[in-house]
Tab-separated table of N, CA, C and O in Angstrom:
chain	number	residue	atom	x	y	z
A	1	MET	N	95.653	140.300	119.186
A	1	MET	CA	95.357	140.930	120.408
A	1	MET	C	94.967	140.090	121.711
A	1	MET	O	94.434	139.686	121.713
A	2	ALA	N	95.402	141.063	122.932
A	2	ALA	CA	95.289	140.937	124.164
A	2	ALA	C	93.904	140.677	124.919
A	2	ALA	O	94.100	142.386	124.478
A	3	THR	N	93.157	140.418	125.564
A	3	THR	CA	91.969	140.761	125.923
A	3	THR	C	92.150	141.029	127.042
A	3	THR	O	93.343	141.044	127.612
A	4	GLN	N	91.468	141.812	128.253
A	4	GLN	CA	91.443	142.471	129.551
A	4	GLN	C	91.687	141.009	130.144
A	4	GLN	O	92.830	141.237	131.185
A	5	PHE	N	90.982	139.883	129.559
A	5	PHE	CA	91.335	139.014	130.881
A	5	PHE	C	93.166	138.519	130.793
A	5	PHE	O	93.511	137.851	131.683
A	6	ASP	N	93.785	138.177	129.618
A	6	ASP	CA	95.022	137.988	129.341
A	6	ASP	C	95.834	138.625	129.722
A	6	ASP	O	96.652	138.391	130.495
A	7	LYS	N	95.072	140.385	129.639
A	7	LYS	CA	96.108	141.357	130.867
A	7	LYS	C	96.298	140.998	132.492
A	7	LYS	O	97.248	141.045	132.525
A	8	ILE	N	94.918	140.820	133.072
A	8	ILE	CA	94.643	140.238	134.348
A	8	ILE	C	95.959	139.119	134.790
A	8	ILE	O	96.520	139.395	135.782
A	9	LYS	N	95.535	137.957	133.887
A	9	LYS	CA	96.392	136.650	133.978
A	9	LYS	C	98.212	137.147	134.256
A	9	LYS	O	99.053	136.494	134.726
A	10	LEU	N	98.231	137.884	132.954
A	10	LEU	CA	99.982	138.220	132.665
A	10	LEU	C	100.282	138.740	134.021
A	10	LEU	O	101.515	138.908	134.600
A	11	TYR	N	99.475	139.999	134.678
A	11	TYR	CA	100.320	140.599	135.985
A	11	TYR	C	100.003	139.685	137.408
A	11	TYR	O	100.670	139.846	137.917
A	12	LEU	N	99.114	139.178	137.334
A	12	LEU	CA	98.375	138.227	138.832
A	12	LEU	C	99.175	136.937	139.063
A	12	LEU	O	99.831	136.651	139.896
A	13	PHE	N	99.895	136.641	137.594
A	13	PHE	CA	100.310	135.520	137.963
A	13	PHE	C	101.813	135.407	138.693
A	13	PHE	O	102.307	134.908	139.508
A	14	PRO	N	102.712	136.684	137.982
A	14	PRO	CA	103.921	136.857	138.889
A	14	PRO	C	103.826	137.334	140.132
A	14	PRO	O	104.419	137.024	141.317
A	15	GLY	N	102.116	138.294	140.631
A	15	GLY	CA	102.313	138.449	141.876
A	15	GLY	C	101.847	137.667	142.700
A	15	GLY	O	102.166	137.526	144.167
A	16	LEU	N	100.964	136.782	142.602
A	16	LEU	CA	100.733	135.930	142.983
A	16	LEU	C	102.093	134.515	143.422
A	16	LEU	O	102.225	134.408	144.598
A	17	VAL	N	103.176	134.089	142.497
A	17	VAL	CA	104.243	133.328	142.783
A	17	VAL	C	105.093	134.820	143.951
A	17	VAL	O	105.985	133.977	145.214
A	18	SER	N	105.358	135.935	143.768
A	18	SER	CA	105.615	136.594	144.431
A	18	SER	C	105.275	136.864	146.020
A	18	SER	O	106.200	136.472	146.828
A	19	VAL	N	104.001	136.808	146.146
A	19	VAL	CA	103.703	136.044	147.362
A	19	VAL	C	103.803	135.083	148.046
A	19	VAL	O	103.884	135.313	149.178
A	20	LEU	N	103.679	134.054	147.390
A	20	LEU	CA	104.026	132.680	148.007
A	20	LEU	C	105.424	132.983	148.148
A	20	LEU	O	105.676	132.338	149.519
A	21	GLY	N	106.256	133.122	147.639
A	21	GLY	CA	107.366	133.518	148.130
A	21	GLY	C	107.734	134.108	149.316
A	21	GLY	O	108.213	133.375	149.617
A	22	LEU	N	107.172	134.882	149.668
A	22	LEU	CA	107.353	136.023	150.686
A	22	LEU	C	106.752	135.378	152.069
A	22	LEU	O	107.486	135.112	152.443
A	23	VAL	N	105.639	134.330	151.653
A	23	VAL	CA	105.211	133.547	152.981
A	23	VAL	C	106.133	132.411	153.349
A	23	VAL	O	105.981	132.274	154.276
A	24	ILE	N	106.853	131.915	152.142
A	24	ILE	CA	107.673	130.832	152.075
A	24	ILE	C	108.986	130.960	153.105
A	24	ILE	O	109.075	130.271	153.697
A	25	TRP	N	109.296	132.515	152.688
A	25	TRP	CA	110.731	132.885	153.452
A	25	TRP	C	110.169	133.642	154.831
A	25	TRP	O	111.017	133.339	155.494
A	26	SER	N	108.732	133.805	155.296
A	26	SER	CA	108.802	134.349	156.315
A	26	SER	C	108.589	132.898	157.128
A	26	SER	O	109.623	132.532	158.000
A	27	ILE	N	107.975	131.713	156.919
A	27	ILE	CA	108.480	130.457	157.379
A	27	ILE	C	109.644	130.086	157.714
A	27	ILE	O	109.747	129.081	158.958
A	28	VAL	N	110.325	130.040	156.799
A	28	VAL	CA	111.615	129.365	156.773
A	28	VAL	C	112.408	130.016	158.068
A	28	VAL	O	113.327	129.361	158.336
A	29	SER	N	112.576	131.345	157.678
A	29	SER	CA	112.763	132.473	158.714
A	29	SER	C	112.441	132.204	160.103
A	29	SER	O	113.402	131.826	161.363
A	30	GLU	N	111.454	132.251	160.390
A	30	GLU	CA	111.240	131.347	161.874
A	30	GLU	C	111.315	130.194	161.834
A	30	GLU	O	111.521	129.467	163.292
A	31	ILE	N	111.351	128.935	161.295
A	31	ILE	CA	111.827	128.088	161.717
A	31	ILE	C	113.289	128.298	162.065
A	31	ILE	O	113.970	127.300	162.784
A	32	ARG	N	113.857	128.725	161.060
A	32	ARG	CA	115.307	128.747	161.108
A	32	ARG	C	116.072	129.670	162.737
A	32	ARG	O	116.602	129.182	163.257
A	33	SER	N	114.658	130.806	162.836
A	33	SER	CA	115.146	131.394	164.531
A	33	SER	C	114.440	130.325	165.877
A	33	SER	O	115.032	129.970	166.593
A	34	ASP	N	113.594	129.590	165.420
A	34	ASP	CA	112.910	128.649	166.447
A	34	ASP	C	114.321	127.176	166.779
A	34	ASP	O	114.512	126.792	167.474
A	35	MET	N	115.327	127.069	165.272
A	35	MET	CA	116.019	126.081	165.784
A	35	MET	C	117.735	126.724	166.278
A	35	MET	O	118.088	126.079	167.399
A	36	LYS	N	117.759	127.971	166.409
A	36	LYS	CA	118.426	128.093	166.550
A	36	LYS	C	118.190	128.478	168.388
A	36	LYS	O	119.470	128.217	169.205
A	37	PHE	N	117.412	128.653	168.761
A	37	PHE	CA	116.827	128.619	170.119
A	37	PHE	C	116.963	127.681	170.677
A	37	PHE	O	117.456	127.115	171.972
A	38	LEU	N	116.752	126.860	170.137
A	38	LEU	CA	116.796	125.069	170.190
A	38	LEU	C	117.659	124.547	170.844
A	38	LEU	O	118.125	123.880	171.784
A	39	MET	N	118.974	125.405	169.926
A	39	MET	CA	119.858	124.359	169.690
A	39	MET	C	121.045	125.058	170.984
A	39	MET	O	121.681	124.376	171.782
A	40	SER	N	120.385	126.513	171.555
A	40	SER	CA	120.857	127.101	172.551
A	40	SER	C	120.747	126.400	173.521
A	40	SER	O	121.137	126.298	174.723
A	41	GLN	N	119.349	126.259	173.865
A	41	GLN	CA	118.348	125.891	174.850
A	41	GLN	C	119.654	123.959	175.122
A	41	GLN	O	119.779	124.060	176.299
A	42	TYR	N	119.458	123.431	174.098
A	42	TYR	CA	120.070	121.926	174.096
A	42	TYR	C	121.238	122.099	174.558
A	42	TYR	O	122.138	121.534	175.447
A	43	SER	N	122.157	123.385	174.457
A	43	SER	CA	123.874	123.080	174.554
A	43	SER	C	123.828	123.634	176.205
A	43	SER	O	124.436	123.420	177.079
A	44	ALA	N	122.959	124.424	176.741
A	44	ALA	CA	122.723	125.020	178.243
A	44	ALA	C	122.232	123.717	178.960
A	44	ALA	O	122.847	123.240	179.725
A	45	ASP	N	121.203	122.674	178.517
A	45	ASP	CA	121.336	121.401	179.316
A	45	ASP	C	122.295	120.696	179.056
A	45	ASP	O	122.151	119.648	180.569
A	46	HIS	N	122.997	120.736	178.121
A	46	HIS	CA	123.941	119.581	177.837
A	46	HIS	C	125.078	119.679	179.344
A	46	HIS	O	125.675	119.004	179.868
A	47	VAL	N	125.296	121.026	179.316
A	47	VAL	CA	126.208	121.620	179.989
A	47	VAL	C	125.634	121.259	181.599
A	47	VAL	O	126.474	121.148	182.432
A	48	ARG	N	124.725	121.784	181.708
A	48	ARG	CA	123.844	121.295	183.138
A	48	ARG	C	124.223	119.837	183.374
A	48	ARG	O	124.284	119.665	184.725
A	49	ILE	N	123.397	118.632	182.287
A	49	ILE	CA	124.081	117.777	182.507
A	49	ILE	C	125.409	117.155	182.884
A	49	ILE	O	125.743	116.208	184.153
A	50	ASP	N	126.571	117.695	181.701
A	50	ASP	CA	127.768	117.356	182.516
A	50	ASP	C	128.296	117.853	183.441
A	50	ASP	O	128.625	117.417	184.788
A	51	ASN	N	127.407	119.163	184.198
A	51	ASN	CA	128.211	119.105	185.905
A	51	ASN	C	126.976	118.243	186.493
A	51	ASN	O	128.062	117.798	187.802
A	52	LEU	N	126.019	117.685	186.255
A	52	LEU	CA	125.744	116.551	187.685
A	52	LEU	C	126.115	115.682	187.134
A	52	LEU	O	126.421	115.274	188.561
A	53	GLU	N	126.738	115.508	186.117
A	53	GLU	CA	127.416	114.282	186.401
A	53	GLU	C	128.694	114.571	186.831
A	53	GLU	O	128.825	113.307	187.952
A	54	ARG	N	129.255	115.494	186.357
A	54	ARG	CA	130.654	115.414	187.703
A	54	ARG	C	129.981	115.760	189.443
A	54	ARG	O	131.322	115.088	190.040
A	55	VAL	N	129.291	116.043	189.585
A	55	VAL	CA	128.893	116.287	190.884
A	55	VAL	C	128.471	114.628	191.516
A	55	VAL	O	129.028	114.418	192.568
A	56	VAL	N	127.895	114.018	190.973
A	56	VAL	CA	127.192	112.793	191.278
A	56	VAL	C	127.901	111.698	191.169
A	56	VAL	O	128.725	111.134	192.257
A	57	TYR	N	129.398	111.906	190.073
A	57	TYR	CA	130.177	110.935	189.906
A	57	TYR	C	131.251	111.046	190.362
A	57	TYR	O	132.904	110.091	190.049
A	58	GLY	N	131.927	112.106	190.333
A	58	GLY	CA	132.853	112.452	190.502
A	58	GLY	C	134.076	112.747	189.854
A	58	GLY	O	135.193	112.529	190.350
A	59	LYS	N	134.206	112.711	188.742
A	59	LYS	CA	134.694	112.395	187.557
A	59	LYS	C	133.843	113.360	186.293
A	59	LYS	O	133.157	113.628	186.779
A	60	SER	N	134.887	113.645	185.051
A	60	SER	CA	134.449	114.188	184.472
A	60	SER	C	133.554	113.248	183.111
A	60	SER	O	133.875	112.202	183.275
A	61	SER	N	132.927	113.996	182.446
A	61	SER	CA	132.126	113.228	181.400
A	61	SER	C	133.199	111.858	180.699
A	61	SER	O	132.509	111.380	179.865
A	62	ALA	N	133.894	112.419	180.074
A	62	ALA	CA	134.874	111.790	179.284
A	62	ALA	C	135.615	110.470	180.245
A	62	ALA	O	135.214	109.590	179.527
A	63	SER	N	135.429	110.391	181.432
A	63	SER	CA	135.372	109.477	182.151
A	63	SER	C	134.418	108.735	182.809
A	63	SER	O	134.763	107.484	182.489
A	64	ALA	N	133.777	109.408	182.430
A	64	ALA	CA	132.173	108.926	183.214
A	64	ALA	C	131.651	108.177	181.833
A	64	ALA	O	131.379	106.740	181.770
A	65	ASP	N	132.312	107.973	180.501
A	65	ASP	CA	131.583	107.076	179.493
A	65	ASP	C	132.502	105.990	178.864
A	65	ASP	O	132.547	105.158	177.836
A	66	ASN	N	133.431	106.057	179.594
A	66	ASN	CA	134.886	105.181	179.844
A	66	ASN	C	134.239	103.772	179.939
A	66	ASN	O	133.860	103.644	181.322
A	67	GLU	N	134.174	102.614	179.038
A	67	GLU	CA	133.898	101.256	179.823
A	67	GLU	C	134.744	100.746	180.819
A	67	GLU	O	134.427	100.160	181.366
A	68	SER	N	135.688	100.709	180.470
A	68	SER	CA	136.773	100.455	181.399
A	68	SER	C	136.781	100.603	183.127
A	68	SER	O	137.357	99.905	183.937
A	69	SER	N	136.300	101.633	182.927
A	69	SER	CA	136.391	102.317	184.178
A	69	SER	C	135.466	102.324	184.901
A	69	SER	O	135.695	102.193	186.365
A	70	ARG	N	134.470	101.505	184.802
A	70	ARG	CA	133.588	101.068	185.354
A	70	ARG	C	133.391	99.875	185.907
A	70	ARG	O	133.893	99.065	185.133
A	71	GLU	N	133.258	99.943	186.903
A	71	GLU	CA	132.961	98.652	188.080
A	71	GLU	C	131.876	97.699	187.327
A	71	GLU	O	130.690	98.074	186.756
A	72	PRO	N	131.728	96.012	187.341
A	72	PRO	CA	130.561	95.388	186.955
A	72	PRO	C	129.307	95.599	188.150
A	72	PRO	O	129.445	95.448	188.642
A	73	VAL	N	128.616	95.346	187.160
A	73	VAL	CA	127.145	95.713	188.022
A	73	VAL	C	126.889	94.310	188.391
A	73	VAL	O	126.833	92.854	187.626
A	74	PRO	N	126.895	93.871	189.855
A	74	PRO	CA	126.469	92.664	190.381
A	74	PRO	C	125.421	91.695	189.476
A	74	PRO	O	124.512	92.257	189.551
A	75	PRO	N	125.339	90.578	189.188
A	75	PRO	CA	123.448	90.226	189.158
A	75	PRO	C	122.876	90.266	189.551
A	75	PRO	O	123.257	90.210	191.400
A	76	TYR	N	121.448	90.140	189.434
A	76	TYR	CA	120.320	89.933	190.232
A	76	TYR	C	119.868	88.846	190.867
A	76	TYR	O	120.012	87.916	190.296
A	77	LYS	N	120.371	89.021	191.887
A	77	LYS	CA	119.338	87.941	193.379
A	77	LYS	C	118.319	87.714	193.751
A	77	LYS	O	118.158	89.166	194.150
A	78	GLU	N	117.756	87.154	193.488
A	78	GLU	CA	116.210	86.993	194.012
A	78	GLU	C	115.612	86.279	195.242
A	78	GLU	O	116.569	85.128	195.435
A	79	GLN	N	115.288	86.754	196.021
A	79	GLN	CA	115.358	86.144	197.069
A	79	GLN	C	113.561	85.984	197.510
A	79	GLN	O	112.722	86.561	197.684
A	80	THR	N	113.425	84.470	197.443
A	80	THR	CA	112.035	84.114	198.167
A	80	THR	C	111.947	84.296	199.643
A	80	THR	O	112.398	83.670	200.409
A	81	VAL	N	110.750	84.572	200.008
A	81	VAL	CA	110.716	84.664	202.071
A	81	VAL	C	109.124	84.106	201.695
A	81	VAL	O	108.003	84.323	200.856
A	82	ALA	N	109.198	83.157	202.518
A	82	ALA	CA	107.849	82.464	203.226
A	82	ALA	C	107.319	82.927	204.250
A	82	ALA	O	108.422	82.847	205.523
A	83	VAL	N	106.107	82.531	204.609
A	83	VAL	CA	105.029	83.491	206.085
A	83	VAL	C	104.874	82.142	206.450
A	83	VAL	O	104.194	81.177	206.120
A	84	ILE	N	105.455	81.176	207.851
A	84	ILE	CA	105.276	80.278	208.713
A	84	ILE	C	103.921	80.655	209.794
A	84	ILE	O	104.579	81.693	210.106
A	85	PRO	N	103.033	80.333	209.211
A	85	PRO	CA	101.938	80.307	210.800
A	85	PRO	C	102.012	79.527	211.655
A	85	PRO	O	102.880	78.815	211.886
A	86	ASP	N	101.609	80.053	212.424
A	86	ASP	CA	101.971	79.573	213.736
A	86	ASP	C	101.379	77.929	213.786
A	86	ASP	O	100.373	77.745	213.212
A	87	ASN	N	101.440	77.045	214.955
A	87	ASN	CA	101.709	75.727	214.995
A	87	ASN	C	99.728	75.397	215.055
A	87	ASN	O	99.417	74.942	214.583
A	88	ARG	N	99.122	76.864	215.865
A	88	ARG	CA	97.320	76.323	216.171
A	88	ARG	C	97.266	76.399	214.258
A	88	ARG	O	95.974	75.472	214.030
A	89	ASN	N	97.500	77.293	213.731
A	89	ASN	CA	96.619	77.566	212.351
A	89	ASN	C	97.107	75.785	212.003
A	89	ASN	O	96.159	75.630	211.060
A	90	LEU	N	98.276	75.379	211.845
A	90	LEU	CA	98.526	74.397	211.293
A	90	LEU	C	97.830	72.749	212.008
A	90	LEU	O	97.293	72.337	210.622
A	91	LYS	N	97.385	73.012	212.753
A	91	LYS	CA	97.008	71.588	213.697
A	91	LYS	C	95.415	71.850	212.774
A	91	LYS	O	94.740	71.057	212.295
A	92	HIS	N	95.059	73.433	212.992
A	92	HIS	CA	93.199	73.607	212.095
A	92	HIS	C	93.505	73.010	210.445
A	92	HIS	O	92.533	72.648	210.407
A	93	LEU	N	94.323	73.506	210.257
A	93	LEU	CA	94.442	72.953	208.827
A	93	LEU	C	94.259	71.863	208.574
A	93	LEU	O	93.552	71.232	207.372
A	94	ALA	N	95.158	70.865	209.480
A	94	ALA	CA	94.956	68.992	209.426
A	94	ALA	C	94.402	68.571	209.964
A	94	ALA	O	93.612	67.866	208.999
A	95	LYS	N	93.398	69.018	210.412
A	95	LYS	CA	92.051	68.672	211.310
A	95	LYS	C	90.853	68.527	209.639
A	95	LYS	O	90.186	67.963	209.470
A	96	LYS	N	90.959	70.009	209.014
A	96	LYS	CA	90.214	70.315	207.875
A	96	LYS	C	90.362	69.242	206.601
A	96	LYS	O	89.830	68.645	206.021
A	97	LYS	N	91.863	69.274	206.490
A	97	LYS	CA	91.923	68.127	205.509
A	97	LYS	C	91.699	66.615	205.564
A	97	LYS	O	91.483	65.785	204.645
A	98	ALA	N	92.036	66.425	207.409
A	98	ALA	CA	91.241	65.031	207.026
A	98	ALA	C	89.674	64.778	207.472
A	98	ALA	O	89.767	63.482	207.161
A	99	LEU	N	89.213	65.799	207.251
A	99	LEU	CA	87.421	65.229	207.176
A	99	LEU	C	87.484	65.170	205.520
A	99	LEU	O	86.879	65.043	204.677
């Protein structure tokens, strides 16, 4: 004979599983709709970037990605510049060093 507690457990467990399934389904549906929105936003941004590349570089993105069409970048050359003080300061410094 089933007690009252066993009857409650018998109906409660499937109900809890159903509620948990509905919660998971709603979360998955929300994630799916967010992903659709992000994918459409990404494709729109990608199109804008391609159009800007065409404007800036004056060629299509397919030819902009081709490595052989790019000109080599010149190497970085460091330029060192020194400031020479006027002769009065040099004479003054020479006198200090002699003392």
